[in-house]
Short mmCIF file of C-alpha atoms (C1' of nucleotides) in Angstrom, two decimals:
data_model
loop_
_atom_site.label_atom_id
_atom_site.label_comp_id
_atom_site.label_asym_id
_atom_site.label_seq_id
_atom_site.Cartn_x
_atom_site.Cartn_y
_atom_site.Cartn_z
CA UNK A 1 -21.63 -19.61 -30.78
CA UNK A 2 -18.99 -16.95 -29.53
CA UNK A 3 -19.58 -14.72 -26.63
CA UNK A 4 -20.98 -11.97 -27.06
CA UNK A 5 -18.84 -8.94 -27.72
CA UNK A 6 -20.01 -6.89 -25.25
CA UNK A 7 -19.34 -9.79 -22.34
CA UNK A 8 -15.88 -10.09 -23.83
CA UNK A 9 -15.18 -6.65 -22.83
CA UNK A 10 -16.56 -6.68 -19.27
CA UNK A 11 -14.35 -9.76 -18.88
CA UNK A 12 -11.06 -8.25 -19.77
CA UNK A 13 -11.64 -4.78 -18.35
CA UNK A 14 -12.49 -7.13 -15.13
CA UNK A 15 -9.06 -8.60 -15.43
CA UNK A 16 -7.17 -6.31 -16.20
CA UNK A 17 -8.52 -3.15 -14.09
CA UNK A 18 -8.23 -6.18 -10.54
CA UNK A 19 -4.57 -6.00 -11.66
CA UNK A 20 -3.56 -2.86 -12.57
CA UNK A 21 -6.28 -0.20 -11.38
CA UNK A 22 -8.28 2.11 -13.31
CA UNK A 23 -5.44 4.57 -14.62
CA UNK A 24 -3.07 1.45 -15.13
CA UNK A 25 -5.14 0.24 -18.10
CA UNK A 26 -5.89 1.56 -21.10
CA UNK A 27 -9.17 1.24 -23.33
CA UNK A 28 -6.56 -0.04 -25.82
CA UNK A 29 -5.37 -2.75 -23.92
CA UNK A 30 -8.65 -4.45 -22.73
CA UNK A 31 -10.06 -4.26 -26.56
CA UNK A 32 -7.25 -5.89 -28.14
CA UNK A 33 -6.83 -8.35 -25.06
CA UNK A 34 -10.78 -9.06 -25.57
CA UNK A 35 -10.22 -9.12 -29.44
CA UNK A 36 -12.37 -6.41 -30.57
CA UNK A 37 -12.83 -2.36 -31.56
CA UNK A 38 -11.95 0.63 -28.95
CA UNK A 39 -15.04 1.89 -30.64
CA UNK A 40 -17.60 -0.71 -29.16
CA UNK A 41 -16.49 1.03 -25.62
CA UNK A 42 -18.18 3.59 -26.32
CA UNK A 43 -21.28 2.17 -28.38
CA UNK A 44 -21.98 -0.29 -25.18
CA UNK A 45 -20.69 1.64 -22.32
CA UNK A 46 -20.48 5.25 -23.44
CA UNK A 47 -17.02 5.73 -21.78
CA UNK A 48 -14.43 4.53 -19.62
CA UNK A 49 -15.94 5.18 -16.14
CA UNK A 50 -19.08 3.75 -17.73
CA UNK A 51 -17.57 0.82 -17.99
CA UNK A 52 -15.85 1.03 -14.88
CA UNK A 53 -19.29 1.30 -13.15
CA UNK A 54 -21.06 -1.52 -14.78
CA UNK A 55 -18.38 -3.83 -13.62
CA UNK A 56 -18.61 -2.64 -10.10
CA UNK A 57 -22.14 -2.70 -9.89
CA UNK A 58 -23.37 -5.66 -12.48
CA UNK A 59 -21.97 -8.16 -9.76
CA UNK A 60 -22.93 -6.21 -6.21
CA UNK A 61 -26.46 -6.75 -6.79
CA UNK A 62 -26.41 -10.59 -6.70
CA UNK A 63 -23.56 -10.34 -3.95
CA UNK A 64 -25.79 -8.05 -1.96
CA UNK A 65 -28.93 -10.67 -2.10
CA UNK A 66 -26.72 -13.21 -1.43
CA UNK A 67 -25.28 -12.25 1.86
CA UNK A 68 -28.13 -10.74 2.84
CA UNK A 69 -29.66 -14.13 2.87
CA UNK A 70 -26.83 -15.64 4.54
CA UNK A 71 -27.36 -13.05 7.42
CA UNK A 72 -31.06 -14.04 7.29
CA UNK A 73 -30.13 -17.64 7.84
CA UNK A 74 -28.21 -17.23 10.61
CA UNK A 75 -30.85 -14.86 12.28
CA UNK A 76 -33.99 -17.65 11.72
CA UNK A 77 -31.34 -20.01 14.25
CA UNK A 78 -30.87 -16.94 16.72
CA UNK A 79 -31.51 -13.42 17.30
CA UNK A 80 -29.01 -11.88 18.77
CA UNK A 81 -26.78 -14.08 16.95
CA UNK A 82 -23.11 -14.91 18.16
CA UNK A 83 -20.62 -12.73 16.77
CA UNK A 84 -19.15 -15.44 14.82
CA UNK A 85 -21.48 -16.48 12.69
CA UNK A 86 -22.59 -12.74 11.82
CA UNK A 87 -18.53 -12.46 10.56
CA UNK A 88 -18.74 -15.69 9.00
CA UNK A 89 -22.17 -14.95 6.85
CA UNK A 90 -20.28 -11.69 5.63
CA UNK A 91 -17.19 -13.35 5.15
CA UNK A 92 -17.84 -16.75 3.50
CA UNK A 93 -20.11 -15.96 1.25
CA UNK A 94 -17.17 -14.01 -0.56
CA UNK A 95 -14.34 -16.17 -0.10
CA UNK A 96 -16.59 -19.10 -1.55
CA UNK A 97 -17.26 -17.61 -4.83
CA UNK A 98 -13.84 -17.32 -4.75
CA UNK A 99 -12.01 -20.93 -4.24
CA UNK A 100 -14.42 -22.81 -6.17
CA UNK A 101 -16.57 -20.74 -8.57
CA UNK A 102 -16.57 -18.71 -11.57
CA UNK A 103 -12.65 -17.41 -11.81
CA UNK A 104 -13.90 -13.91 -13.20
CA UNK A 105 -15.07 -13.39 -9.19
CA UNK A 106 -11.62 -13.47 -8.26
CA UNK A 107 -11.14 -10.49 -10.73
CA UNK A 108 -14.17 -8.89 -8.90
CA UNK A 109 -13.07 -9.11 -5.78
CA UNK A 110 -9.71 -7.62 -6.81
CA UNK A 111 -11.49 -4.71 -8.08
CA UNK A 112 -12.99 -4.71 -4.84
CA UNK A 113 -9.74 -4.23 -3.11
CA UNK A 114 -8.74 -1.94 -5.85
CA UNK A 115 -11.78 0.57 -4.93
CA UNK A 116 -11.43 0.19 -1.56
CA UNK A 117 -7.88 1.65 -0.70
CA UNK A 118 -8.62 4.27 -3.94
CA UNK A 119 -8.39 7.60 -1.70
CA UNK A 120 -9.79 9.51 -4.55
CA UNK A 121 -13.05 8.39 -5.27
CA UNK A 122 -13.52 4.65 -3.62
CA UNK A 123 -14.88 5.43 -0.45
CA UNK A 124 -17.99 6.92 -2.56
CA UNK A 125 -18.22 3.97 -5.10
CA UNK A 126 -18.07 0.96 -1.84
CA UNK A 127 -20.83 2.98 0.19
CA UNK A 128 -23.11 3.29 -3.16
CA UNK A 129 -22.87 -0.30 -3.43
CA UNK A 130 -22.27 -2.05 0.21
CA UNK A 131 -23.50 0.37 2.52
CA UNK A 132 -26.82 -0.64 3.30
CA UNK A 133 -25.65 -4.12 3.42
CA UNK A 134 -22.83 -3.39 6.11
CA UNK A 135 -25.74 -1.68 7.91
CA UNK A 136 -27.46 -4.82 8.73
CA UNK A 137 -24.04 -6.67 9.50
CA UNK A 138 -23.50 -3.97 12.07
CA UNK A 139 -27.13 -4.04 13.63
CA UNK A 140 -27.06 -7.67 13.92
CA UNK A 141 -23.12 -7.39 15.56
CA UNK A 142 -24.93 -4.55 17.52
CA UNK A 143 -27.40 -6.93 19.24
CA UNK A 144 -24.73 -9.36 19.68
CA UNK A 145 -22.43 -6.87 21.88
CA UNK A 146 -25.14 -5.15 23.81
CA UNK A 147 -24.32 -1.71 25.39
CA UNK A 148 -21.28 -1.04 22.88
CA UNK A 149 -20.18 2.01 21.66
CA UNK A 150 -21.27 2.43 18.08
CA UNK A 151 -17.84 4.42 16.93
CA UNK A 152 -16.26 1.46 18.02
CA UNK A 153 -18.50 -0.85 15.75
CA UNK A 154 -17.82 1.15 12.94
CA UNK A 155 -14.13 1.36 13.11
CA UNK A 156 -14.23 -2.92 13.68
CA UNK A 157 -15.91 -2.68 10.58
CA UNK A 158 -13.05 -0.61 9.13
CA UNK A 159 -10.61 -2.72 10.07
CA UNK A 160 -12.39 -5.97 8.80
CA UNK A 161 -12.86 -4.53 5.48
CA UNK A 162 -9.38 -3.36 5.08
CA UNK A 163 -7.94 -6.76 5.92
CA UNK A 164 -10.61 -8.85 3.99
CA UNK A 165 -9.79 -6.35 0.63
CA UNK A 166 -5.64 -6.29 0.99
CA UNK A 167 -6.38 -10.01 0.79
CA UNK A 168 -8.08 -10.05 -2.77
CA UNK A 169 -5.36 -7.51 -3.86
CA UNK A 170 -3.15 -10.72 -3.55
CA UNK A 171 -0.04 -9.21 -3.95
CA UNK A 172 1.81 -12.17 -3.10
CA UNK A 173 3.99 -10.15 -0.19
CA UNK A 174 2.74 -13.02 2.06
CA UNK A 175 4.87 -15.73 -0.04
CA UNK A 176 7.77 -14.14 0.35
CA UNK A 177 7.75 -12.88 3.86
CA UNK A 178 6.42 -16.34 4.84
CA UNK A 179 9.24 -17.86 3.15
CA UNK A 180 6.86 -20.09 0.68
CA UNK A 181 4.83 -20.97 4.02
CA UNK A 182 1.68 -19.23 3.07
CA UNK A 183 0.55 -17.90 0.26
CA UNK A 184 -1.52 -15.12 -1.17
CA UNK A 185 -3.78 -16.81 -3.09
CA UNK A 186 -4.73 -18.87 -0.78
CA UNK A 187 -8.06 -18.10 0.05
CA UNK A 188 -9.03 -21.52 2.24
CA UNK A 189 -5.94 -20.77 4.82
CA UNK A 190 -7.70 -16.64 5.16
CA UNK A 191 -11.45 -18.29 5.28
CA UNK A 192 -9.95 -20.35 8.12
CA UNK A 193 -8.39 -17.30 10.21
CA UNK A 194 -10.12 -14.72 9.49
CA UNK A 195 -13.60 -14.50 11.00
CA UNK A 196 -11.92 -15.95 14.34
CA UNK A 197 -9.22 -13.09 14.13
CA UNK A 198 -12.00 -10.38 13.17
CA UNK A 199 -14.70 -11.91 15.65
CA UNK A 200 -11.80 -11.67 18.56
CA UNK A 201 -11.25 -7.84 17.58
CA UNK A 202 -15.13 -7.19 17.66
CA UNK A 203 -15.23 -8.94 21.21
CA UNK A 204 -12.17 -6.78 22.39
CA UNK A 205 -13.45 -3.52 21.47
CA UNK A 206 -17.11 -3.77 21.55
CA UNK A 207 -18.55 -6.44 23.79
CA UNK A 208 -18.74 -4.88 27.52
CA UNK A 209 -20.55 -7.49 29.24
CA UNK A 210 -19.49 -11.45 29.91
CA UNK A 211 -22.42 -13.50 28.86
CA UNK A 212 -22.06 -16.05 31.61
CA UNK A 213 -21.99 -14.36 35.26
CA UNK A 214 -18.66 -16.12 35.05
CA UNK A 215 -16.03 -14.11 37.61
CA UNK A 216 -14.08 -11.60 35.88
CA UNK A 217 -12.01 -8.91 36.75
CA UNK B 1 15.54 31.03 0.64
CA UNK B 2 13.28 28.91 -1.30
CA UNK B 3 13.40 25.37 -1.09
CA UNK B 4 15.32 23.13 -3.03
CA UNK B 5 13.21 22.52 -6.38
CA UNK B 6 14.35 18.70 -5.51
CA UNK B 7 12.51 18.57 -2.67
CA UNK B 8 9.74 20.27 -4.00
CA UNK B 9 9.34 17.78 -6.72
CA UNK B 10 9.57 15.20 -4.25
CA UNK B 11 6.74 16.99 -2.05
CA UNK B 12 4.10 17.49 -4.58
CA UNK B 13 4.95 13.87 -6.19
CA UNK B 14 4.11 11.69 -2.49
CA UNK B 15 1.15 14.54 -2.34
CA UNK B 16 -0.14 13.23 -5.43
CA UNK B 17 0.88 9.80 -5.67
CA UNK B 18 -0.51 9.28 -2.06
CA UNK B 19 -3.92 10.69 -3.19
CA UNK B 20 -4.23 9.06 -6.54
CA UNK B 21 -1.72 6.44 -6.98
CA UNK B 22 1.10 5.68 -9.53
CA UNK B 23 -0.51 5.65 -12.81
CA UNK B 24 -3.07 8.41 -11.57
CA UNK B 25 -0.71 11.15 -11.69
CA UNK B 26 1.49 12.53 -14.66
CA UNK B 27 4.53 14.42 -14.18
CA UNK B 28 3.75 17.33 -15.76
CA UNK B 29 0.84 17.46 -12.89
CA UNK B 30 3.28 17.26 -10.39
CA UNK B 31 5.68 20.07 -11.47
CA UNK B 32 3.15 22.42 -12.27
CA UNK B 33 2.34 22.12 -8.69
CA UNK B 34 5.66 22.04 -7.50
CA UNK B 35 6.44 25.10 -10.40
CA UNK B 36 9.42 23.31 -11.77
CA UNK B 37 10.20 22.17 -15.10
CA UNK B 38 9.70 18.44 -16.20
CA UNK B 39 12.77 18.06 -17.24
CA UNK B 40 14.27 18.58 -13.77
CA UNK B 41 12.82 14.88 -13.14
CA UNK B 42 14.75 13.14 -15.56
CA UNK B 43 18.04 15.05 -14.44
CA UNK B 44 17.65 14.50 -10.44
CA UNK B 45 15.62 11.17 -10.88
CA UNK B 46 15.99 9.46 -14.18
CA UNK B 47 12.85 8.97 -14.76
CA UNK B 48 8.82 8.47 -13.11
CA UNK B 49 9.80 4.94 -11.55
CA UNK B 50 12.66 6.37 -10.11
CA UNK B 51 11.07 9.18 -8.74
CA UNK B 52 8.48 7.06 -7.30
CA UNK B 53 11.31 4.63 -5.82
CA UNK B 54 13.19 7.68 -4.36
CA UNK B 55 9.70 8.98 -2.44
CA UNK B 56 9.63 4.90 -0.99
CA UNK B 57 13.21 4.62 -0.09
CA UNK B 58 13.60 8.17 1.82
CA UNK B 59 11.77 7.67 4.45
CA UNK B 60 11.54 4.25 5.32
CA UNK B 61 14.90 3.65 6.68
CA UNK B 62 14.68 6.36 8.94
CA UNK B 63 10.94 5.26 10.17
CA UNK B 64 12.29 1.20 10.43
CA UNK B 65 15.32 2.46 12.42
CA UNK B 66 12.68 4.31 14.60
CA UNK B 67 10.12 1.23 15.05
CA UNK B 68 13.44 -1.06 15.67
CA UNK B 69 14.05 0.86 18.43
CA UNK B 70 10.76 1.29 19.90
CA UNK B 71 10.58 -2.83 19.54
CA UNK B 72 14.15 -2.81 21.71
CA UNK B 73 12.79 -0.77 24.21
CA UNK B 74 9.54 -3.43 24.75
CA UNK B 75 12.24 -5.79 24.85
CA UNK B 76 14.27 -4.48 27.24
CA UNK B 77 11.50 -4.09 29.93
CA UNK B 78 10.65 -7.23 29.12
CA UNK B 79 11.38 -10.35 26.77
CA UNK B 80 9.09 -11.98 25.98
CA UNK B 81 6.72 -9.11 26.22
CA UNK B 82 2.73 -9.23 26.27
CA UNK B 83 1.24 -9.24 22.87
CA UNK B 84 0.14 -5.67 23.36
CA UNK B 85 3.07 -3.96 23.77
CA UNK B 86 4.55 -5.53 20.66
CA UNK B 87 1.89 -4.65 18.28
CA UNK B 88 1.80 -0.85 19.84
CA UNK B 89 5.52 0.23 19.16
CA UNK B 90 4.49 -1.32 15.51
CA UNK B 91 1.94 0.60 14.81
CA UNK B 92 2.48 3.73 17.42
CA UNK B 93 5.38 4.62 15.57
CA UNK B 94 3.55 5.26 12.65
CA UNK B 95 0.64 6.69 14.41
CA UNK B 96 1.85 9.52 16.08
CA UNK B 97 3.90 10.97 13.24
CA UNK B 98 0.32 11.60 11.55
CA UNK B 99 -1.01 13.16 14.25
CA UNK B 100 1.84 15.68 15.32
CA UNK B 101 4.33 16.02 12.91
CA UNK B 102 5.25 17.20 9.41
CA UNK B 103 2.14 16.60 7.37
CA UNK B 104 4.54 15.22 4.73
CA UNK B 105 4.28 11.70 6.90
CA UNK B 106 0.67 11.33 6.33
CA UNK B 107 1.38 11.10 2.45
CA UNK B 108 3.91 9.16 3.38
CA UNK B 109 1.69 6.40 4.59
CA UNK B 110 -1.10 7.59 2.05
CA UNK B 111 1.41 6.48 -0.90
CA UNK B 112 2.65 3.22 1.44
CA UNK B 113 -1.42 2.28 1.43
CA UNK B 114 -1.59 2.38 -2.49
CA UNK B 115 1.77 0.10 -3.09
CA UNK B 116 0.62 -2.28 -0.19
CA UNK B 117 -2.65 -2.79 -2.16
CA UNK B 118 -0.96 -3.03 -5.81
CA UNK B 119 -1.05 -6.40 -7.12
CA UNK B 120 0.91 -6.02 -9.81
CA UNK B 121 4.68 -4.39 -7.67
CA UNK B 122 3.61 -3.63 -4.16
CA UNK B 123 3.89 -6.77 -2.65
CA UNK B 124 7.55 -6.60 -4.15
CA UNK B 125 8.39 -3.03 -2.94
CA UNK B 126 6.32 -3.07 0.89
CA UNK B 127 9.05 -6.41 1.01
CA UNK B 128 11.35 -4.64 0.11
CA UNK B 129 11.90 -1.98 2.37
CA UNK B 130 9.97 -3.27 5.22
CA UNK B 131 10.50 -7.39 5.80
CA UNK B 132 12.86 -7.27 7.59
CA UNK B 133 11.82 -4.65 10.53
CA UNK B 134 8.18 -7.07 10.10
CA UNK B 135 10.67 -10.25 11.06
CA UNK B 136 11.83 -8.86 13.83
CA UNK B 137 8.57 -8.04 15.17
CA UNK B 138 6.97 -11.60 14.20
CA UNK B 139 9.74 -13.08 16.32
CA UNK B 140 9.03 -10.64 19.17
CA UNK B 141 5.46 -12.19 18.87
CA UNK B 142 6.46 -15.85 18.45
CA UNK B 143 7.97 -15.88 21.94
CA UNK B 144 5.10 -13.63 23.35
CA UNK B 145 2.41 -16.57 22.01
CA UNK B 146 4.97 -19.70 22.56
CA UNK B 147 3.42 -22.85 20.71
CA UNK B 148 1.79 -20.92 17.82
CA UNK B 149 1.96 -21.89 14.75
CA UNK B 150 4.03 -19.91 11.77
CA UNK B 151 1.64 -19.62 9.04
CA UNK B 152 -1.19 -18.29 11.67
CA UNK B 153 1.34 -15.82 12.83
CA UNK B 154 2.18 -14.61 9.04
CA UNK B 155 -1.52 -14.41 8.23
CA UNK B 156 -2.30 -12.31 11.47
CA UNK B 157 0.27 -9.64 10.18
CA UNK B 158 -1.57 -10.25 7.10
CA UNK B 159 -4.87 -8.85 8.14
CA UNK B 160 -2.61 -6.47 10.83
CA UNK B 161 -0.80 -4.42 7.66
CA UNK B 162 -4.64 -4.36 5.47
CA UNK B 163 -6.84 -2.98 8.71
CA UNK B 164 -3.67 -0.22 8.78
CA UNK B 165 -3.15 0.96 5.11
CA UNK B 166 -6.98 1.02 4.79
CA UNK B 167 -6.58 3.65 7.33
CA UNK B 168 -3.81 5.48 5.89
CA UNK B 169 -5.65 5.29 2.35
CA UNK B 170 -7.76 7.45 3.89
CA UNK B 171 -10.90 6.87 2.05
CA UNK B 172 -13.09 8.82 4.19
CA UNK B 173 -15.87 5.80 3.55
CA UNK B 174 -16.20 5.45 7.14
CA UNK B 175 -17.53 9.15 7.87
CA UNK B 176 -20.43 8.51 5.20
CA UNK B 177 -20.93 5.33 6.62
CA UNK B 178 -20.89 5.79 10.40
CA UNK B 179 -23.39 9.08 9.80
CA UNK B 180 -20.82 11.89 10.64
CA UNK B 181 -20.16 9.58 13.72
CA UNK B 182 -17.04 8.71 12.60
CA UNK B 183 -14.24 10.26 10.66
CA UNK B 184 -11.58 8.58 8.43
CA UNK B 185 -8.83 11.04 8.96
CA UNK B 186 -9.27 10.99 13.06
CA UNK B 187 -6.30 8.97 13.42
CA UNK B 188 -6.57 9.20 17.07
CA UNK B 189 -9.48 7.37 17.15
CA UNK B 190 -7.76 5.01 15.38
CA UNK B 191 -4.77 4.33 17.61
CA UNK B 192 -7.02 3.88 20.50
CA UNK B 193 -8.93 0.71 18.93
CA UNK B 194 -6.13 -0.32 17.00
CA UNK B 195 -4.06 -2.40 18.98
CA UNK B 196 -6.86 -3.98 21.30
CA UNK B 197 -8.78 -4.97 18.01
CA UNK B 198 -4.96 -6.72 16.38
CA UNK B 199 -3.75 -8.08 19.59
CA UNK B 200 -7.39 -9.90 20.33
CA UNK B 201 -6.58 -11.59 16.68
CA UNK B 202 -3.40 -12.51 17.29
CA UNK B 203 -3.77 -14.52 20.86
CA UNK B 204 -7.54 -15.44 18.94
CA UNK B 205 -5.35 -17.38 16.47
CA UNK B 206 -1.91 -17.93 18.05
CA UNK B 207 -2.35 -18.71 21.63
CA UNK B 208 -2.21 -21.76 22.58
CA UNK B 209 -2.08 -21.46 25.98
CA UNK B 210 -3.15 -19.36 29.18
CA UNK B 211 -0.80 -17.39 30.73
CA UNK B 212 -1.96 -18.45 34.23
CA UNK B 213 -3.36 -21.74 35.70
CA UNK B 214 -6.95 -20.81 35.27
CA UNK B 215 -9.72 -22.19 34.91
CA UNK B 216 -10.53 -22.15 31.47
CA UNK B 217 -12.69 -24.95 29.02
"C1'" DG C 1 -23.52 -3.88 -33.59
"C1'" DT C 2 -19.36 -3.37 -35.57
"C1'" DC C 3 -15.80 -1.30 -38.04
"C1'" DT C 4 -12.45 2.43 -40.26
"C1'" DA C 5 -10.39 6.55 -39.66
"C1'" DT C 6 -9.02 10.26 -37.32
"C1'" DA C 7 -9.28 14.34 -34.35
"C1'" DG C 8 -7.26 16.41 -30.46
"C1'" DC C 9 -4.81 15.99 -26.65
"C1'" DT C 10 -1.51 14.25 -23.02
"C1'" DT C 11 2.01 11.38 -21.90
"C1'" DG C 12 7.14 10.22 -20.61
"C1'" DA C 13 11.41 11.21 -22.27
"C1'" DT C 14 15.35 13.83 -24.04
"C1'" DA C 15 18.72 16.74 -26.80
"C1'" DG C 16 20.92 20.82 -26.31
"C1'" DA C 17 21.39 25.86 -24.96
"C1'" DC C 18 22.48 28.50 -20.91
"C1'" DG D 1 20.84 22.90 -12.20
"C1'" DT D 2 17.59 24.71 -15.02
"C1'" DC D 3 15.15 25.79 -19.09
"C1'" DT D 4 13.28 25.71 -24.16
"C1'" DA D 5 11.76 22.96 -27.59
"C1'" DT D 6 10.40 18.98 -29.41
"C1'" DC D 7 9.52 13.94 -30.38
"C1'" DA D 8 7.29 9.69 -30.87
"C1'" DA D 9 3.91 7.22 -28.84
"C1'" DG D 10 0.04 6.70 -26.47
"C1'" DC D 11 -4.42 8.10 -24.92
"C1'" DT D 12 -9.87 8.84 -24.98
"C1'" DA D 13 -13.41 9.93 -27.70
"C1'" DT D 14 -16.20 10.21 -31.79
"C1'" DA D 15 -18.11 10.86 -36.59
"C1'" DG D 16 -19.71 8.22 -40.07
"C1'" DA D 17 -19.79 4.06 -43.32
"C1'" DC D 18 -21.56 -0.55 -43.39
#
DNA sequence: GTCTATAGCTTGATAGAC
DNA sequence: GTCTATCAAGCTATAGAC
């Protein structure tokens, strides 16, 4: 039994949207790619932001519940919990769909990315969708940094999100610059660095007390 | 006397470009704005691509000569100098010529935020016209961390160039998100937590050792 | 649900007059 | 340098048959 038309759609527009961005593709391209009508765009999704917005949003409900749980897990071991593993639950959950699941995540993500950095309208489409999520992230890093400045929390955030989504753009600048060392699509080698490299930046900016009465200047 | 209609092209393009990205914008859009006939693109430009590659190349050398020098000057006062100051006359540069000067910069770095992000050529073009300047600043930071290991130092600049285009894309996410608290154009607030925030990721990942003889587990 | 057929418009590009 | 005029191709959207 063949897919269903409708899927074979969301998967191409997926693709091809991760690569390109939402001007950069037309309707025309992701039908014939998907092998069927420019009409059934319309019939199933009544247009092309309507089918734009199902892709964003048929995948950030599960991805919500998901890391939502993960932060749960980590809260049942300790509350406050260590900046680390906060980064980590918000953080692997992602990059783990990634490496070993489901390629058609990767395209997700990269529409992810693609959203993210979109100037125009993508700072409206991530808050409908990830907002209240990143709000319990941040409470949890709140109780984990007592007495910091919440500007500062939110601007850690910033930063974290723009260097988690510039990696699922995977633009393969990294190859070259690296000279073959590293490369883009290499999601295990960025799971490895980055929640110590983000956790270091929350620490810097945010935490204003040692834990330990350990001398410090 | 009015200005050029050249540059005006070339003014309303990286205005619109910046804001909505390559395939977002047509060319009749843009010299509407700018009042000038299309066909004054194809005689001083050849065509869109070269427009766009025109608005990339203008500016860069003149803003790499200026961040080589502001990398010399660290240098001078001190070789190998503290992570810090090598990851501020990166990113101060860039910084201060949004805050101050010709507003023309902040599309500028608006338009370097969407290539930086596009999988499909901006990997390609950010290489381009900017590895080289990034070598020379890697290398400043390879004898400021002595011991550390390449592919952690490539990845770190990595995560360095995404938390900084996010800002220049300018999404204004974070003012919805941060309840008014915090706003995505305030690029002041940005410098501040900047380079604290990258530098903690970079001696996070890349130091190997301690500066001094203390104590440390 | 799926297709044919097409309307109506915009796009990038360009030849040629001035 | 600048404009008029136009082209061929592409676009989204949709009405209507099956």
């Amino acid at each position: 039994m063949p897919k269903p038309k409708k899927e074979r759609i969301l998967e191409e527009a997926e693709r091809l949207f991760a690569k390109r961005g939402y001007d950069g593709v037309s309707l025309r391209e992701i039908t014939n790619e998907a092998g069927v009508d420019v009409a059934l765009v319309k019939y199933h999704f009544g247009n092309k932001q309507g089918l734009f917005d199902e892709l964003l949003s048929r995948r950030a409900k599960a991805l919500n519940r998901e890391r939502s749980d993960a932060l749960d897990a980590v809260l049942e071991r300790h509350d406050p919990a260590p900046v680390e593993e906060v980064v980590d639950a918000f953080t692997h959950t992602l990059l783990n769909k990634v490496v070993s699941e489901d390629p058609s995540w990767r395209s997700y993500f990269g529409l992810l990315a693609q959203v993210n950095n979109n100037p125009d309208w993508g700072g409206r489409a991530m808050s409908k969708h990830f907002d209240p999520l990143v709000h319990r992230f941040l409470d949890a890093l709140k109780r984990a940094l007592p007495g910091c400045d919440e500007a500062d929390l939110y601007w850690c955030y910033h930063f974290w999100s723009g260097a988690l989504t510039l990696t699922f753009a995977d633009t393969r600048r990294i190859d070259g610059l690296s000279g073959g060392l590293c490369h883009s699509s290499d999601f295990e080698a960025v799971h490895k660095r980055l929640v110590p490299f983000i956790s270091a930046g929350f620490r810097a900016l945010c935490q204003k007390y040692e834990e330990n009465d350990r001398e410090h200047h």
